[in-house]
Every structure is written in structure tokens, then in C-alpha cells.
Amino acid sequence: MPIFILFCAVIALLIFIAVLRLSAFIALSIVAIGTGLAQGMAPDALIKSVQNGIGSTLGGLVLVLGLGIILGALLSETGAAQQIADRWVQLFGARRAKWALSLTGFAVGLAMFYNAGFVVLIPLVFTVARQTGLPIVSAGIATASALSVTHGFLPPHPGPTAIALMFKADVGKTLLYGLAVAIPALLCGGIVFPEFLKKIQAAPPEALLPPPRVQAQNPPFHFSITVALMPVLLMGIATIADLNLPAGTPLLANLKFIGDPSVAMQLSVLFALYFLGMRGVPFRHWPARTDILMQQSGSALSAAAPILLITAAGGAFKQVLGDSGIGKDIADVVGNAGFPPLVLGFLTATAVRIAIGSATVAGLTAAGIIQPLLAANPGLSPELMVLSIGAGSLMCSHVNDTGFWMFKEYFGLSLRDTFRSWTVMETIVGLVGFAGVLVLSWFV
């Protein structure tokens, strides 16, 4: 019954958006409530679940998304994104622009959650695409695939790290094996697959597109790249400190504070305002210069308002699926099917991912189901089980995943084209990653 309810919910959502042309925000809200009622949730519990889903999604995202959009607008308005794009084109050449974007996304994704990294890199994606002639969707997939593989496979990212600690896996080995799995997954999903997406036409919101800049107006490259990567550096320092410093020390508390995504983004915006916008400008001209920069940021924020609403509704849908028990019921069905341990970990995470949407929740839920299996099989590598679950947590992203809607709205795609690009990329990354885990299991 839960599988049937989930299937009907997805079909209804597709009909509302693709056939009836309802707003995705309205469609997601209707389907979230309808799914909860069909699963037998009490009305008061259902409303609370919807509210919790919106609150938990926006609570962790709204500051990061808002400040990230402002940072992106500053990078674009000052010409910093153009400067970085120019340097990448010089280093890699226009024909290898996907490599530059994938490597940048890989570095950013090690320290940042997918949503935060995506927002930070969007201006660079648009600018490199315009500079090199690379189709925008191909550029976006090259970048998003890199963020996804770090999200699913590589400590110190919170998801793989949390599962590794739960399984008592060696974090260093998990990182080493994860790199062996992530590299072919990134090559297939971020370098090869975008070649098949050149005919998909993107229509991103105009206010989010960086304006053409004259080279002389652009700030120095070292300032540009430092500002663009500052959130990553601050979050990365906090992550390394958390893994190496004793708990409860003042230094660790301070580093974790400045490495919190919202604080790191705020500091980065202030840093960008001075070093990209005010440096070299006489103090008496600062108010006028600030006004210009804030106007551009305001336009970008206005364009991003629908993204926030749709993301919030997606969070509500995800929460209802979890609170109604659909995700657990589907995971239990897979867990009782009698597959080999690594396959079972992958399939369980995949089932929860399809049912709930969140890759992190899918990974942690599957880890809780699989953990007793590890205790019963002492010869099984906990590191490979972490990666197997990570691969499953990336599979088949669709309409209950906030990442799906962010990609769709930022690039202005139809539902069909989002499935053809984003969903297929996530599935390629998951399948290639799992294949890599099976190959490693022959040697580990």
C-alpha cells in the first residue's frame, strides 16, 4: 500500500504541473497533504508535519540561499566571476570547460552541503558557459555531479562521515576508497553525460544571469577566487578542526561558529563588499557604490523567491513521506528481501531516497537498518558499506527532492528536461559509484 500511495502521489504531481500547469509550489503543497491523508495521518499531525518540513528546510537554507545569491550577485556585478572564468578558460581551454567546472565543484563540495555549494557556484557556471559557448545545462550538470559525488561518498562531508562513525569505519580509509569510487562516477556523470544534453535549452531567470563585463573592470584574479571560495575555506577549516581538536575547547567552538554555513556566507559577503566593491574606491563614494551593488543583489533575490517557495514545499512533501511511515515501510520491504550485504545497503538507501527524497536522510535511515547486519558479518568492510549506502542515497532524485527543484528553477527547465538531465545524472553517479564499490570488494 505505501508503494502504491507514493506512486499515485508522484503521478498526481506530474499531472498537476505538466498537464494542468499549476505552480510547482501549489502542486507540491496539495500532493503533500493528499499523501498524508491517504496514508492515514491525523489532520493535526499532518499540518504539523507540513509546517515542520517547511521550517526545517528553510531554517537551514534560507540564510545560506539568500546570502549565497547576494554573494553571487556581487561576484557577477563586480566582474569577479568573469575574471575567474577567463582564467579557467586560459588554463583548461574552452573545449575542456566541463573539467574546470567539475574540479571546482569537487573542491567546493568537500566542505559544503549540496545546496550551499550549488548557490555559490551558479554565477561561475553561467559565466563560464557564456565565455566558452558550453551549453548552460551541460555546464550545470558538470558542476552538480561533482557536488553530488562529494555529498554521497567523501568525508569530511557530513553524510559519509556520520555513517562512517555509526559503522565504526576508518574515516581515512573511507576517504581513500571514496576517491576511488568518486572519480569514475564524476567522469561518467559530469564529463561524459553532459555531451548528450546539448539540445536541452535552459531559460534561467534573467536577474540571476551575470552581465557582460569589460576586462578592465574586473578585479584581480587572486581577490576573485579568494572571495568565491571563502565559504568553502571557512567551512573546511571548521570541519578539519572538528575532526582533530578536542571537544569543548574554545578554539573549536570559535572555528565551528565561523564555519557554520550561514556565518561563513555572511563573512564572505562582507569580504566581497570590501575587496571586490570598495577596495580602491574613495570613502566618500562608498554609499553610492554600495547602493549600486545592493540594487543588483535585490534583483537577484527577487528572482530567487519562487525557488525558496518551491524548495519549502518540497521539504514539506519530504517530511510527510517520512512522518507518515512510507519511507520506513518501503525500506523494510527491501531490507527483508535477502540480498547480499553490500547490495542490500545500496537497495535500502535507494528505496528510502525514492520514498523520501533527501540523500542525507536516505543514507542515515539505511545505515540504521543495515547496522545490525554489520555486527553479524565481521568480515564485511564497514568502509565499503558506507560507500554502498552513499551510492544508493544519490539514486533516482525526483520530485520529492529539493535538489531537483533547485536545479529545475535555477536553469529554467521543464519537468521533462529536469528528469532527462538532473535525475539521469544522479542515477548515473549512483550506479557507477556502486559498481566501483563492488569492484573494490574483490580486493578489500
Short mmCIF file of C-alpha atoms in Angstrom, two decimals, residues 98-290:
data_model
loop_
_atom_site.label_atom_id
_atom_site.label_comp_id
_atom_site.label_asym_id
_atom_site.label_seq_id
_atom_site.Cartn_x
_atom_site.Cartn_y
_atom_site.Cartn_z
CA LYS A 98 33.48 20.92 -18.13
CA TRP A 99 36.70 19.75 -16.48
CA ALA A 100 37.25 23.16 -14.90
CA LEU A 101 33.70 23.28 -13.54
CA SER A 102 33.80 19.69 -12.28
CA LEU A 103 37.09 20.21 -10.45
CA THR A 104 35.81 23.42 -8.91
CA GLY A 105 32.59 21.72 -7.83
CA PHE A 106 34.60 18.84 -6.37
CA ALA A 107 36.70 21.21 -4.24
CA VAL A 108 33.66 23.18 -3.11
CA GLY A 109 31.61 20.07 -2.37
CA LEU A 110 34.14 18.66 0.09
CA ALA A 111 33.27 21.33 2.64
CA MET A 112 29.73 22.43 1.76
CA PHE A 113 26.31 20.86 1.62
CA TYR A 114 24.96 20.49 -1.89
CA ASN A 115 22.51 23.40 -1.67
CA ALA A 116 25.10 25.85 -0.36
CA GLY A 117 27.73 24.78 -2.90
CA PHE A 118 25.23 24.98 -5.74
CA VAL A 119 24.27 28.56 -4.85
CA VAL A 120 27.91 29.64 -4.56
CA LEU A 121 28.88 28.15 -7.92
CA ILE A 122 25.88 29.23 -10.01
CA PRO A 123 27.42 32.59 -11.08
CA LEU A 124 30.58 30.78 -12.17
CA VAL A 125 28.54 28.21 -14.13
CA PHE A 126 26.64 30.90 -16.03
CA THR A 127 29.77 32.94 -16.70
CA VAL A 128 31.90 30.02 -17.92
CA ALA A 129 29.04 28.82 -20.14
CA ARG A 130 28.74 32.26 -21.74
CA GLN A 131 32.51 32.64 -22.07
CA THR A 132 33.13 29.26 -23.70
CA GLY A 133 29.88 28.59 -25.54
CA LEU A 134 29.27 25.48 -23.43
CA PRO A 135 25.50 24.81 -23.15
CA ILE A 136 24.25 26.01 -19.78
CA VAL A 137 22.66 22.68 -18.85
CA SER A 138 25.87 20.81 -19.66
CA ALA A 139 27.82 23.28 -17.52
CA GLY A 140 25.33 22.88 -14.70
CA ILE A 141 25.42 19.08 -14.79
CA ALA A 142 29.25 19.09 -14.81
CA THR A 143 29.20 21.17 -11.64
CA ALA A 144 26.26 19.47 -9.91
CA SER A 145 27.70 15.98 -10.46
CA ALA A 146 30.86 16.98 -8.61
CA LEU A 147 28.83 18.30 -5.69
CA SER A 148 26.81 15.07 -5.66
CA VAL A 149 29.76 12.67 -5.52
CA THR A 150 31.28 14.52 -2.58
CA HIS A 151 27.87 14.56 -0.91
CA GLY A 152 27.50 10.80 -1.22
CA PHE A 153 30.99 9.36 -0.95
CA LEU A 154 33.61 11.57 0.66
CA PRO A 155 34.37 12.52 4.24
CA PRO A 156 34.66 15.14 5.68
CA HIS A 157 31.23 15.74 4.16
CA PRO A 158 28.70 15.28 7.00
CA GLY A 159 26.69 12.42 5.41
CA PRO A 160 29.50 9.91 4.76
CA THR A 161 31.26 10.98 7.96
CA ALA A 162 28.17 10.35 10.11
CA ILE A 163 27.61 6.90 8.56
CA ALA A 164 31.30 6.04 8.93
CA LEU A 165 31.17 6.90 12.64
CA MET A 166 27.94 4.90 13.04
CA PHE A 167 29.61 1.84 11.46
CA LYS A 168 32.93 2.46 13.29
CA ALA A 169 34.60 2.64 9.87
CA ASP A 170 38.04 4.18 9.45
CA VAL A 171 37.40 7.69 8.11
CA GLY A 172 40.77 7.79 6.33
CA LYS A 173 40.08 4.51 4.53
CA THR A 174 36.57 5.65 3.70
CA LEU A 175 38.02 8.78 2.11
CA LEU A 176 40.62 6.76 0.17
CA TYR A 177 38.10 4.21 -1.10
CA GLY A 178 35.62 7.01 -1.69
CA LEU A 179 38.03 8.80 -4.01
CA ALA A 180 38.48 5.59 -6.00
CA VAL A 181 34.70 5.37 -6.36
CA ALA A 182 34.00 9.08 -6.84
CA ILE A 183 36.44 9.73 -9.70
CA PRO A 184 34.87 7.32 -12.24
CA ALA A 185 31.40 8.39 -11.10
CA LEU A 186 32.33 12.03 -11.73
CA LEU A 187 33.85 11.23 -15.11
CA CYS A 188 30.70 9.43 -16.25
CA GLY A 189 28.16 11.80 -14.73
CA GLY A 190 29.95 15.12 -15.11
CA ILE A 191 32.19 14.81 -18.17
CA VAL A 192 30.67 12.17 -20.50
CA PHE A 193 26.95 12.51 -19.80
CA PRO A 194 26.71 16.30 -20.46
CA GLU A 195 27.71 15.59 -24.07
CA PHE A 196 24.21 14.15 -24.55
CA LEU A 197 22.44 17.23 -23.18
CA LYS A 198 23.47 19.87 -25.69
CA LYS A 199 19.99 20.13 -27.21
CA ILE A 200 18.28 20.93 -23.90
CA GLN A 201 17.51 24.64 -23.79
CA ALA A 202 17.82 26.42 -20.44
CA ALA A 203 15.94 29.59 -19.55
CA PRO A 204 17.36 30.77 -16.20
CA PRO A 205 15.86 33.87 -14.55
CA GLU A 206 17.37 36.94 -16.21
CA ALA A 207 18.22 38.57 -12.88
CA LEU A 208 20.46 35.62 -11.98
CA LEU A 209 22.48 35.80 -15.18
CA PRO A 210 25.78 37.70 -14.83
CA PRO A 211 26.00 40.81 -17.03
CA PRO A 212 28.71 41.02 -19.69
CA ARG A 213 31.79 42.74 -18.30
CA VAL A 214 34.72 44.58 -19.79
CA GLN A 215 38.06 43.02 -18.85
CA ALA A 216 39.44 46.30 -17.47
CA GLN A 217 36.62 46.47 -14.94
CA ASN A 218 37.34 43.10 -13.42
CA PRO A 219 39.10 42.78 -10.03
CA PRO A 220 42.37 40.82 -9.73
CA PHE A 221 42.10 37.05 -10.02
CA HIS A 222 43.52 36.36 -6.55
CA PHE A 223 40.83 38.50 -4.91
CA SER A 224 38.12 36.99 -7.13
CA ILE A 225 38.98 33.36 -6.42
CA THR A 226 39.52 34.01 -2.70
CA VAL A 227 36.08 35.57 -2.33
CA ALA A 228 34.41 32.84 -4.41
CA LEU A 229 35.98 30.07 -2.31
CA MET A 230 35.87 31.84 1.06
CA PRO A 231 32.74 29.97 2.26
CA VAL A 232 34.44 26.70 1.34
CA LEU A 233 37.64 27.64 3.17
CA LEU A 234 35.80 28.65 6.33
CA MET A 235 33.61 25.54 6.36
CA GLY A 236 36.59 23.33 5.52
CA ILE A 237 38.63 24.72 8.41
CA ALA A 238 35.72 24.08 10.78
CA THR A 239 35.34 20.51 9.51
CA ILE A 240 39.05 19.73 9.91
CA ALA A 241 39.04 21.28 13.38
CA ASP A 242 36.02 19.21 14.38
CA LEU A 243 37.83 16.03 13.38
CA ASN A 244 41.12 16.88 15.10
CA LEU A 245 40.58 19.21 18.09
CA PRO A 246 39.30 18.02 21.50
CA ALA A 247 35.61 18.60 22.06
CA GLY A 248 34.65 21.56 24.20
CA THR A 249 37.75 23.68 23.55
CA PRO A 250 37.19 27.42 22.93
CA LEU A 251 39.19 27.28 19.69
CA LEU A 252 36.99 24.52 18.30
CA ALA A 253 33.83 26.40 19.29
CA ASN A 254 35.03 29.57 17.57
CA LEU A 255 36.10 27.75 14.40
CA LYS A 256 32.79 25.90 14.23
CA PHE A 257 30.99 29.23 14.63
CA ILE A 258 32.74 30.91 11.70
CA GLY A 259 32.44 27.67 9.73
CA ASP A 260 28.67 27.47 10.15
CA PRO A 261 27.26 27.87 6.62
CA SER A 262 25.19 30.96 7.40
CA VAL A 263 28.04 32.70 9.27
CA ALA A 264 30.58 31.72 6.60
CA MET A 265 28.32 33.16 3.90
CA GLN A 266 27.79 36.37 5.89
CA LEU A 267 31.54 36.85 6.35
CA SER A 268 32.08 36.12 2.66
CA VAL A 269 29.51 38.75 1.65
CA LEU A 270 31.23 41.37 3.85
CA PHE A 271 34.61 40.33 2.46
CA ALA A 272 33.25 40.62 -1.09
CA LEU A 273 31.73 44.04 -0.43
CA TYR A 274 35.09 45.45 0.59
CA PHE A 275 37.66 43.63 -1.57
CA LEU A 276 35.55 43.46 -4.73
CA GLY A 277 33.35 46.51 -4.36
CA MET A 278 35.02 49.12 -2.15
CA ARG A 279 38.75 48.50 -2.38
CA GLY A 280 40.36 51.40 -4.22
CA VAL A 281 37.17 53.49 -4.11
CA PRO A 282 37.39 56.79 -2.13
CA PHE A 283 35.47 56.57 1.14
CA ARG A 284 33.10 59.39 0.15
CA HIS A 285 31.91 57.28 -2.80
CA TRP A 286 31.20 54.17 -0.72
CA PRO A 287 27.45 54.87 -0.15
CA ALA A 288 26.80 55.27 -3.87
CA ARG A 289 28.84 52.18 -4.70
CA THR A 290 27.04 50.14 -2.03
#
